[in-house]
DNA sequence: CTGTTAGCGCTTTCAC
DNA sequence: GTGAAAGCGCTAACAG
């Protein structure tokens, strides 16, 4: 091996005086190895600073230590948090995540999926149930494990990990009703992209309708959720329906914006207008009045999904649905 | 090809009636191909639903379409935003990012780097200049391109993309001095992990000292930055030094928390106490009073870095430093 | 413009 | 316990 060549199995084998095969066994901890041989090999690996070439390994074994991850966005803190959970579960393993961002576009998801599949990943982690037919076909044809995250209100391909957004919405509605709010409004963001926000909305409506109520007014911002959008959209809603006594927001970002609107407009939160969010983000809990909201366990969702996927390399007979649940955070705004 | 076999180049070649090599050429758009042949190959690829095996390609060409990315954390929105920039630059290419999270631990960075290198990436994108000796050696020995992000206050291995945090701190100090603030305090978070926060702090101090001033008081939260930490730490600082007229926060998360403290404690922001952040996050600009802060261009940093790396597969003679700059956001809190 | 040949570095299978 | 041999699916180099 000249000085500028990257060491390979062959170099290690030669230095340790064994066959390549033996070195490979040592590395993968597979098959019986004499203690003495193992030591020589380990030493050789260290001296050479040998790092296995995963591409070669992957090719030879037609499998890899990669987990393909498909996220709709990185702008919404929720997804980086899911990714943290995924990284946490992978930290003690040799697996590496390979992340693609779809921008809530099923067509793009399909493209990225096919380039992820090209690396022969051990598993694919994706978000929600909105896939193209081709995506679904690729996923079922490839024999990799598949986790669909966030949502459990539909039939998964292999395993789904998340919470029932419909139930979360329902619990939100009940919470407000039980506290005496009757003139309830809704402030949301773009539904085309966010099926789960709509499910929560529907859950709220269901709770209301069971009590003979309906949403007094609703306003949807035509774009992704953000604090600023929440702030502006609440202002619009209140201009149209000044008599509402509570507002459900599509998520915490929007709700925090709503809180800021109230501050700026001199509206006394809860007394004059109750606010309710979704997600349980830190920022909402750091407000002068902690936000009333629902905690979705994003980190846990990512972590659980990966743990389940790694349990077995093949799909189980039965599709699995794991409910990571949610909790109402009482807060002080509703 | 039986029904359950994954199609390979050979299958495509056979179906199109050409050699494997020709198919490979078509796929990689390399070398001259007769229009007619190309069409036949493309058709065969489509009928079979062929997806190239990147592991094989990577092995054969000893190079890959991977970009290794090392980020210290995903909890701080700043890094997901950098990652967005990276994804944006990669979106029009066939490259895929492979992300590792180091938790601000140089030892862990080293481990993850070696497992990223095992995939023969075309380039490595990492954060800051705090590497172990071994990391630095691996990076220089491997001939991959290397970008070090966020910071430009040191000599890069290959290319650095970011801003001068010292200068950003200095500009912050000047801003406050010019507006007449003289009793300036500092609220920060853990420096062990965040060298850049310290550089900004030092910049502030430098500006003050040029005017014959020093920081009146400072308080550092022993942990990562967060809104809650900012809120609590400002409270602590004010208990110790009630007479300060302005506070510089280590970043916007902390500053927003400080704003919340003021709200809760009935302190009139700016009139009684000016607040200044760093980063220019959306949340700060959505506050009832937009936060005075410095905009760091995280998205641009990620995007620029990748664009530069992909320009050339080999390191330039000269190490390159790209300053993505910063702007003072006037805001209303200072 | 296209085909042939020879690997890339590893794992698998089967001997011994 | 260990080794030899045969690929994995692709690309590179060279012919033609």
XYZ file of C-alpha atoms (C1' of nucleotides) in Angstrom:
700
model
C 0.000 0.000 0.000
C 1.559 3.235 -1.045
C 1.173 6.207 1.211
C -1.720 7.793 -0.636
C -3.794 4.708 -1.205
C -6.853 4.077 0.876
C -6.451 0.803 2.765
C -8.795 -2.045 1.859
C -9.644 -5.403 3.337
C -6.785 -6.885 1.369
C -4.266 -4.607 3.029
C -5.556 -5.451 6.455
C -5.557 -9.157 5.646
C -1.990 -9.067 4.442
C -0.768 -7.140 7.472
C -2.578 -9.464 9.869
C -1.443 -12.524 7.949
C -4.946 -13.887 7.434
C -7.413 -14.094 4.574
C -9.688 -11.229 3.603
C -12.566 -13.360 4.604
C -11.358 -13.624 8.156
C -10.969 -9.890 8.428
C -14.494 -9.475 7.171
C -15.740 -11.888 9.809
C -13.981 -10.019 12.548
C -15.449 -6.745 11.431
C -18.981 -8.015 11.224
C -18.650 -10.155 14.351
C -19.830 -13.144 12.452
C -18.799 -16.725 12.822
C -16.263 -18.110 15.257
C -12.858 -16.436 15.402
C -9.886 -17.426 17.523
C -9.182 -14.787 20.122
C -5.619 -14.474 18.914
C -6.588 -13.984 15.276
C -9.142 -11.354 16.213
C -6.528 -9.378 18.116
C -4.107 -9.413 15.217
C -6.809 -8.260 12.861
C -8.019 -5.496 15.150
C -4.481 -4.285 15.533
C -3.934 -4.254 11.776
C -7.162 -2.306 11.285
C -6.003 0.270 13.740
C -2.518 0.647 12.355
C -3.835 1.158 8.862
C -6.741 3.319 9.928
C -8.881 1.061 7.821
C -12.495 2.108 7.195
C -14.709 -0.426 5.405
C -16.110 0.649 2.080
C -19.860 0.517 2.568
C -20.602 0.661 -1.113
C -18.715 -2.563 -1.634
C -20.306 -4.174 1.389
C -23.711 -3.097 0.322
C -23.190 -4.413 -3.174
C -21.910 -7.758 -2.011
C -24.596 -8.334 0.555
C -27.350 -6.551 -1.372
C -28.468 -4.684 1.698
C -27.191 -1.642 3.466
C -26.921 0.132 6.742
C -28.991 3.008 5.468
C -32.391 4.231 6.508
C -34.133 6.400 3.948
C -36.124 9.217 5.513
C -38.700 11.297 3.676
C -39.872 14.481 5.362
C -42.317 17.005 3.936
C -40.411 20.010 5.227
C -37.738 21.241 7.554
C -39.242 24.679 8.159
C -41.835 23.349 10.521
C -39.963 22.483 13.732
C -42.069 19.392 14.081
C -40.085 17.514 11.445
C -36.605 18.283 12.689
C -37.885 16.949 15.999
C -39.020 13.733 14.364
C -35.594 13.557 12.773
C -34.006 13.937 16.190
C -35.960 10.932 17.366
C -34.764 8.981 14.350
C -31.170 9.961 15.007
C -31.547 9.053 18.647
C -32.725 5.557 17.796
C -29.922 5.153 15.262
C -27.173 6.538 17.477
C -26.261 3.185 19.013
C -26.353 1.345 15.689
C -24.233 1.422 12.551
C -27.145 2.711 10.497
C -27.113 6.107 8.871
C -30.181 8.067 7.888
C -30.455 9.510 4.413
C -32.899 12.364 4.372
C -35.003 13.676 1.522
C -37.346 16.654 1.700
C -40.518 16.511 -0.363
C -42.062 19.942 0.216
C -45.416 18.256 0.690
C -45.303 17.177 -2.931
C -46.270 13.561 -3.570
C -44.605 13.649 -6.985
C -41.361 14.808 -5.486
C -41.708 12.191 -2.800
C -41.865 9.600 -5.524
C -38.695 10.871 -7.214
C -36.742 11.084 -4.014
C -37.946 7.687 -2.942
C -36.608 6.124 -6.073
C -33.219 7.689 -5.571
C -33.203 6.556 -1.951
C -34.148 3.044 -2.992
C -31.147 3.075 -5.308
C -28.988 2.807 -2.195
C -30.699 -0.398 -1.102
C -31.742 0.992 2.257
C -32.744 -1.339 5.044
C -35.879 0.688 5.653
C -37.816 3.720 4.568
C -39.396 6.163 6.975
C -41.934 8.471 5.449
C -44.643 10.849 6.560
C -48.383 10.434 6.325
C -50.429 8.400 3.921
C -50.542 10.713 0.925
C -48.469 8.839 -1.611
C -48.762 8.482 -5.348
C -49.741 5.108 -6.738
C -46.204 4.659 -8.036
C -44.773 5.419 -4.615
C -47.020 2.874 -3.040
C -46.022 0.317 -5.650
C -42.284 0.955 -5.230
C -42.690 0.642 -1.505
C -44.597 -2.619 -1.643
C -42.415 -4.138 -4.364
C -39.154 -3.400 -2.660
C -38.997 -5.649 0.302
C -37.731 -2.974 2.665
C -39.508 -2.152 5.876
C -41.647 0.971 5.696
C -42.846 3.252 8.460
C -45.420 5.954 7.863
C -45.245 8.597 10.556
C -47.424 11.148 12.324
C -50.807 9.807 11.428
C -52.694 6.655 12.347
C -56.047 7.447 10.819
C -55.539 5.155 7.807
C -54.257 1.709 6.831
C -50.431 1.606 6.736
C -48.271 -0.197 4.170
C -46.244 -1.846 6.929
C -46.170 0.104 10.181
C -47.704 3.443 11.131
C -46.529 5.431 14.145
C -48.297 8.547 15.308
C -51.471 9.777 16.840
C -55.081 10.141 15.830
C -55.412 13.732 14.762
C -59.140 13.376 14.617
C -59.168 12.352 18.271
C -56.815 15.167 19.175
C -59.202 17.610 17.536
C -62.103 16.015 19.303
C -60.364 16.342 22.669
C -59.689 19.983 21.906
C -63.370 20.581 21.207
C -64.410 18.804 24.398
C -61.913 20.783 26.438
C -63.362 24.078 25.258
C -66.961 22.990 25.650
C -66.365 21.758 29.179
C -64.905 25.117 30.104
C -68.018 26.876 28.926
C -66.884 28.293 25.618
C -69.710 28.329 23.100
C -68.771 30.808 20.381
C -65.765 29.036 18.973
C -63.732 30.119 15.957
C -60.992 28.406 13.964
C -57.766 29.808 12.522
C -55.893 27.516 10.185
C -53.423 27.263 7.371
C -53.246 25.554 4.006
C -55.021 22.202 4.031
C -53.986 21.034 0.617
C -50.626 20.217 2.083
C -51.654 19.350 5.599
C -54.162 16.555 5.766
C -53.590 16.164 9.492
C -54.581 19.746 10.241
C -57.859 19.029 8.512
C -58.431 15.868 10.533
C -57.979 17.856 13.724
C -60.386 20.481 12.449
C -62.934 17.778 11.726
C -62.466 16.358 15.202
C -63.187 19.745 16.725
C -66.328 20.079 14.623
C -67.498 16.651 15.657
C -67.188 17.487 19.344
C -69.075 20.705 18.783
C -71.818 19.107 16.794
C -72.394 16.496 19.499
C -73.253 19.429 21.758
C -75.414 21.035 19.132
C -72.800 23.639 18.255
C -70.933 24.579 15.115
C -67.838 26.654 14.484
C -68.916 30.274 14.705
C -66.372 31.400 12.126
C -63.238 30.140 10.487
C -60.412 31.638 8.538
C -57.616 29.864 6.739
C -54.311 31.354 5.746
C -53.373 30.269 2.257
C -49.867 29.052 2.878
C -47.743 27.210 5.422
C -48.257 27.817 9.104
C -46.162 30.452 10.819
C -46.345 32.800 13.750
C -46.911 35.742 11.480
C -49.676 33.944 9.614
C -51.395 33.155 12.902
C -51.155 36.734 13.990
C -52.596 38.148 10.787
C -55.239 35.497 10.327
C -56.630 35.937 13.810
C -56.922 39.658 13.119
C -58.917 38.908 9.983
C -61.150 36.455 11.782
C -61.905 38.859 14.608
C -62.780 41.599 12.151
C -65.422 39.305 10.720
C -66.604 37.699 13.912
C -65.851 39.922 16.897
C -68.104 38.023 19.285
C -66.246 34.703 19.453
C -65.009 33.644 22.872
C -62.411 31.038 21.880
C -60.202 30.176 18.913
C -58.744 26.859 17.928
C -55.566 27.207 15.882
C -54.292 24.636 13.446
C -51.064 24.447 15.452
C -48.904 26.170 18.053
C -47.047 28.383 15.595
C -50.331 29.863 14.515
C -51.568 30.078 18.108
C -48.475 31.906 19.321
C -49.045 34.397 16.527
C -52.626 34.725 17.727
C -51.365 35.415 21.209
C -49.170 38.191 19.833
C -52.130 39.696 18.050
C -54.048 39.781 21.302
C -51.137 41.504 23.025
C -50.863 44.090 20.295
C -54.634 44.644 20.108
C -55.124 44.823 23.862
C -57.300 41.719 24.007
C -57.159 39.973 27.385
C -56.385 36.362 26.614
C -58.784 33.806 28.101
C -60.980 36.380 29.792
C -61.986 37.925 26.477
C -60.689 35.313 24.112
C -59.418 31.817 24.745
C -56.642 30.388 22.566
C -55.912 26.756 21.862
C -53.047 25.287 19.823
C -51.632 21.945 18.784
C -48.198 20.344 19.240
C -47.010 21.534 22.615
C -43.964 23.389 21.323
C -41.554 24.909 23.808
C -42.252 28.398 22.566
C -45.915 28.136 23.516
C -45.000 27.068 27.027
C -42.559 29.933 27.424
C -45.196 32.577 26.737
C -46.138 34.816 29.661
C -49.285 32.691 29.800
C -48.469 29.111 28.813
C -50.453 28.083 25.789
C -53.292 25.604 26.155
C -52.563 22.941 23.603
C -52.171 19.281 22.801
C -48.813 17.610 23.064
C -47.913 15.459 20.072
C -44.864 13.360 20.787
C -42.744 14.051 17.721
C -39.438 12.849 19.074
C -41.053 9.668 20.326
C -42.701 9.074 16.973
C -39.372 9.150 15.151
C -37.630 7.060 17.746
C -40.337 4.445 18.063
C -40.661 4.050 14.327
C -36.991 3.317 13.826
C -36.843 0.972 16.782
C -39.720 -1.041 15.410
C -38.261 -1.147 11.935
C -34.931 -2.413 13.163
C -36.516 -5.168 15.200
C -37.025 -7.265 12.141
C -35.672 -7.057 8.601
C -38.893 -8.367 7.103
C -42.431 -7.109 7.212
C -44.700 -8.655 9.760
C -47.761 -10.602 8.650
C -50.016 -8.019 10.211
C -49.762 -4.320 9.536
C -48.891 -2.566 12.740
C -50.331 0.669 14.077
C -48.579 2.301 17.001
C -50.384 5.057 18.810
C -47.923 7.365 20.534
C -50.864 9.273 21.953
C -51.293 12.870 22.956
C -51.963 14.858 26.116
C -53.954 17.971 26.701
C -51.691 20.659 28.128
C -53.971 22.771 30.325
C -51.963 25.940 29.966
C -53.467 29.297 30.828
C -54.942 30.498 27.567
C -58.042 28.336 27.504
C -36.020 -11.701 -15.074
C -38.557 -13.399 -12.871
C -41.328 -11.359 -11.419
C -39.762 -10.733 -8.038
C -36.259 -9.946 -9.155
C -35.043 -6.376 -9.149
C -34.059 -5.349 -12.683
C -30.394 -4.583 -13.337
C -28.451 -3.029 -16.152
C -28.189 -6.433 -17.750
C -31.955 -6.770 -17.940
C -32.315 -3.367 -19.495
C -29.517 -4.085 -21.964
C -31.059 -7.332 -23.038
C -34.493 -5.822 -23.504
C -33.110 -2.894 -25.472
C -30.834 -5.141 -27.480
C -27.657 -3.248 -26.615
C -24.674 -3.777 -24.331
C -24.755 -2.929 -20.641
C -22.198 -0.275 -21.263
C -24.462 1.550 -23.652
C -27.252 1.564 -21.134
C -24.848 2.941 -18.572
C -23.859 5.686 -20.987
C -27.428 6.643 -21.608
C -28.159 6.830 -17.926
C -25.165 8.965 -17.162
C -25.511 11.065 -20.287
C -21.961 10.314 -21.137
C -20.449 9.929 -24.555
C -22.249 10.076 -27.871
C -25.356 7.930 -28.276
C -27.465 7.504 -31.388
C -30.836 9.054 -30.863
C -32.525 5.809 -31.796
C -30.503 3.704 -29.374
C -31.174 6.148 -26.589
C -34.908 5.916 -27.160
C -34.884 2.154 -27.060
C -32.880 2.179 -23.850
C -35.090 4.770 -22.202
C -38.130 2.758 -23.120
C -36.622 -0.422 -21.706
C -35.773 1.377 -18.493
C -39.319 2.539 -18.157
C -40.954 -0.777 -18.896
C -38.796 -2.522 -16.376
C -39.004 0.259 -13.800
C -35.246 0.027 -13.558
C -33.517 1.984 -10.817
C -29.698 2.022 -10.902
C -27.952 0.482 -7.946
C -25.885 3.325 -6.545
C -23.772 1.067 -4.397
C -22.535 -0.710 -7.500
C -22.001 2.560 -9.329
C -20.180 4.034 -6.436
C -17.948 1.009 -6.098
C -17.091 0.905 -9.774
C -16.351 4.580 -10.073
C -14.918 5.016 -6.584
C -16.944 8.124 -6.010
C -20.518 8.717 -5.099
C -23.401 11.088 -5.416
C -23.461 11.601 -1.690
C -22.767 14.675 0.363
C -21.963 13.995 3.988
C -23.394 16.606 6.328
C -22.376 17.018 9.952
C -24.574 19.208 12.121
C -24.138 19.861 15.826
C -27.836 19.728 16.580
C -31.324 19.796 15.192
C -32.992 21.410 18.209
C -31.712 24.817 17.329
C -33.761 25.944 14.300
C -30.649 27.438 12.820
C -29.334 24.063 11.694
C -32.478 22.759 10.056
C -32.408 26.014 8.117
C -28.856 25.379 6.993
C -29.995 21.918 5.983
C -32.788 23.454 3.955
C -30.234 25.493 2.064
C -28.224 22.341 1.435
C -31.291 20.528 0.175
C -32.184 23.468 -2.027
C -28.785 23.440 -3.702
C -28.965 19.679 -4.142
C -32.540 19.595 -5.418
C -31.574 20.004 -9.080
C -28.747 17.466 -8.884
C -28.568 13.729 -8.388
C -26.737 14.152 -5.095
C -28.214 13.073 -1.818
C -27.239 14.443 1.567
C -26.390 12.074 4.361
C -26.813 13.785 7.690
C -25.094 13.094 10.974
C -25.765 14.899 14.242
C -22.844 15.430 16.582
C -24.463 17.023 19.622
C -21.602 19.516 19.718
C -19.252 16.669 20.534
C -16.007 16.645 18.547
C -15.425 12.991 19.408
C -18.794 12.039 18.063
C -18.146 14.152 15.007
C -15.065 12.078 14.392
C -16.965 8.785 14.644
C -19.754 9.923 12.398
C -17.324 11.365 9.917
C -15.587 8.050 9.560
C -18.849 6.288 8.898
C -19.813 8.933 6.371
C -16.462 8.603 4.667
C -17.145 4.892 4.326
C -19.705 5.812 1.675
C -17.109 7.602 -0.427
C -18.998 10.889 -0.434
C -18.195 13.547 -2.996
C -17.986 16.156 -0.267
C -18.327 16.755 3.430
C -20.147 19.706 4.907
C -19.447 20.337 8.539
C -19.960 23.046 11.105
C -17.396 25.311 12.659
C -13.714 24.747 13.203
C -13.743 22.694 16.375
C -12.531 19.330 15.153
C -10.364 16.702 16.747
C -6.916 16.139 15.321
C -8.079 12.826 13.885
C -11.030 14.492 12.197
C -8.775 17.025 10.631
C -6.451 14.278 9.436
C -9.256 12.186 7.951
C -10.572 15.241 6.216
C -7.238 16.225 4.717
C -6.233 12.682 3.790
C -9.439 11.868 2.028
C -9.431 13.889 -1.092
C -13.065 14.963 -0.765
C -14.079 18.576 -0.790
C -14.793 19.981 2.651
C -16.913 22.960 3.657
C -16.891 24.331 7.180
C -20.006 26.350 7.852
C -21.247 29.236 9.974
C -17.969 30.714 10.987
C -15.217 32.499 9.098
C -13.056 33.589 11.987
C -10.407 30.905 11.394
C -8.439 29.155 8.643
C -10.561 26.552 6.826
C -9.435 23.131 5.618
C -10.835 23.788 2.166
C -13.694 26.297 2.073
C -15.448 28.167 4.867
C -18.858 29.754 4.425
C -20.422 31.938 7.061
C -20.112 35.219 8.786
C -17.766 36.855 11.221
C -19.448 36.432 14.562
C -16.958 38.754 16.127
C -17.972 41.480 13.708
C -21.646 40.734 14.258
C -21.104 41.195 17.977
C -19.154 44.355 17.359
C -21.980 45.756 15.206
C -24.426 44.918 17.965
C -22.353 46.819 20.474
C -22.051 49.831 18.174
C -25.788 49.827 17.531
C -26.573 50.040 21.216
C -23.929 52.643 21.946
C -25.102 54.861 19.104
C -28.613 54.750 20.491
C -27.414 55.990 23.821
C -27.469 52.830 25.894
C -24.664 52.787 28.422
C -25.573 50.248 31.090
C -25.504 47.137 28.985
C -25.984 43.580 30.229
C -25.529 40.197 28.571
C -27.671 37.071 28.757
C -26.146 33.978 27.229
C -26.095 30.228 27.179
C -23.495 27.514 27.392
C -20.240 28.508 25.693
C -18.483 25.213 25.924
C -20.576 24.071 23.017
C -21.050 27.353 21.233
C -17.817 28.998 20.261
C -19.650 31.401 17.952
C -21.782 32.794 20.762
C -18.592 33.595 22.570
C -17.113 35.337 19.561
C -20.191 37.531 19.355
C -19.921 38.273 23.052
C -16.308 39.282 22.585
C -17.273 41.526 19.687
C -19.807 43.303 21.852
C -17.217 43.799 24.561
C -14.736 45.172 22.077
C -17.193 47.799 20.847
C -17.975 48.763 24.414
C -14.371 49.000 25.458
C -13.564 51.281 22.526
C -16.073 53.675 24.074
C -14.653 53.202 27.525
C -17.476 50.937 28.617
C -17.734 47.396 29.882
C -20.615 45.004 30.279
C -22.484 46.048 33.383
C -23.519 42.506 34.200
C -23.743 39.149 32.531
C -25.459 35.905 33.222
C -25.074 32.642 31.405
C -27.531 29.791 31.423
C -25.723 26.504 31.789
C -27.254 24.619 28.887
C -28.474 25.038 25.339
C -30.302 28.176 24.339
C -34.079 28.222 24.520
C -36.898 30.647 25.006
C -37.453 29.454 28.544
C -33.777 29.790 29.351
C -33.797 33.346 28.057
C -36.811 34.187 30.129
C -35.399 32.788 33.351
C -31.875 34.039 32.825
C -32.989 37.606 32.207
C -34.955 37.451 35.455
C -31.816 36.370 37.276
C -29.734 39.060 35.654
C -32.206 41.813 36.531
C -32.355 40.673 40.126
C -28.601 41.199 40.332
C -28.350 44.319 38.206
C -31.662 46.179 38.141
C -30.187 49.335 36.676
C -29.181 48.074 33.214
C -30.813 49.790 30.266
C -30.138 47.233 27.530
C -29.487 43.513 27.228
C -27.677 41.636 24.510
C -28.815 38.023 24.208
C -26.718 35.234 22.812
C -29.414 34.616 20.203
C -33.040 35.238 19.269
C -34.436 32.288 21.172
C -32.981 33.693 24.341
C -34.087 37.236 23.424
C -37.678 36.200 22.763
C -37.671 34.593 26.189
C -36.363 37.860 27.580
C -39.198 39.704 25.890
C -41.663 37.361 27.567
C -40.082 38.021 30.921
C -40.548 41.740 30.385
C -44.199 41.211 29.518
C -44.790 39.108 32.573
C -42.866 41.468 34.865
C -44.451 44.616 33.490
C -41.192 46.009 32.136
C -41.708 48.366 29.204
C -39.425 47.115 26.496
C -37.026 49.652 25.026
C -38.208 52.503 27.214
C -37.100 50.753 30.390
C -35.033 47.977 28.888
C -33.768 47.461 25.362
C -33.436 43.927 24.005
C -31.109 42.732 21.273
C -30.848 39.253 19.761
C -28.989 37.365 17.074
C -30.159 35.389 14.033
C -33.225 37.213 12.782
C -35.619 34.323 13.346
C -39.220 34.686 12.189
C -40.524 34.381 15.708
C -38.654 37.491 16.794
C -40.132 39.488 13.929
C -43.652 38.314 14.742
C -43.519 39.652 18.308
C -45.837 42.582 19.067
C -42.649 44.654 18.891
C -40.298 43.200 16.281
C -37.037 42.165 17.860
C -33.917 44.189 17.162
C -31.370 41.672 16.028
C -28.787 40.625 13.476
C -29.771 38.534 10.505
C -27.467 35.609 9.863
C -28.213 34.033 6.509
C -28.464 30.380 7.448
C -30.253 29.165 4.365
C -27.779 31.002 2.163
C -24.858 29.530 4.047
C -26.004 25.977 3.367
C -26.864 26.688 -0.223
C -23.705 28.581 -1.064
C -21.493 25.968 0.521
C -22.932 23.151 -1.537
C -22.857 25.171 -4.730
C -19.196 25.928 -4.243
C -18.338 22.360 -3.414
C -20.048 21.036 -6.512
C -18.261 23.483 -8.769
C -15.126 21.427 -8.692
C -14.396 17.887 -7.534
C -10.932 18.821 -6.313
C -9.742 21.261 -3.753
C -8.596 24.622 -4.988
C -4.998 25.672 -4.479
C -6.084 28.452 -2.199
C -8.357 27.951 0.749
C -11.546 29.869 0.187
C -13.470 31.968 2.675
C -16.952 33.104 1.713
C -18.551 35.769 3.810
C -22.337 35.555 3.592
C -22.529 38.657 5.734
C -25.130 39.858 8.196
C -27.532 42.785 8.537
C -28.720 44.665 11.518
C -32.488 44.388 11.808
C -33.572 47.628 13.450
C -36.709 46.215 15.015
C -38.433 47.988 17.859
C -36.839 46.565 20.966
C -33.564 48.488 20.844
C -21.196 5.415 -32.047
C -20.967 0.779 -29.670
C -19.070 -3.531 -27.634
C -15.556 -6.258 -24.814
C -12.951 -6.901 -20.925
C -11.515 -6.291 -16.450
C -12.068 -4.971 -12.212
C -14.068 -1.763 -7.830
C -13.952 -3.994 -2.298
C -16.610 -6.617 -0.119
C -19.664 -10.960 1.351
C -21.254 -15.562 0.535
C -20.811 -20.322 -0.076
C -18.545 -24.125 0.330
C -14.460 -26.686 1.366
C -11.072 -28.195 4.554
C -11.551 -21.917 12.878
C -10.026 -20.521 8.416
C -9.371 -20.082 3.325
C -10.484 -20.105 -1.889
C -13.446 -18.886 -5.314
C -17.238 -16.692 -7.260
C -19.833 -13.073 -7.760
C -22.866 -8.419 -6.321
C -24.126 -4.391 -10.462
C -21.852 -1.170 -12.237
C -18.073 1.867 -14.766
C -13.510 2.609 -17.142
C -10.399 1.737 -20.622
C -9.677 0.371 -24.792
C -10.970 -1.543 -29.242
C -13.291 -1.361 -33.242
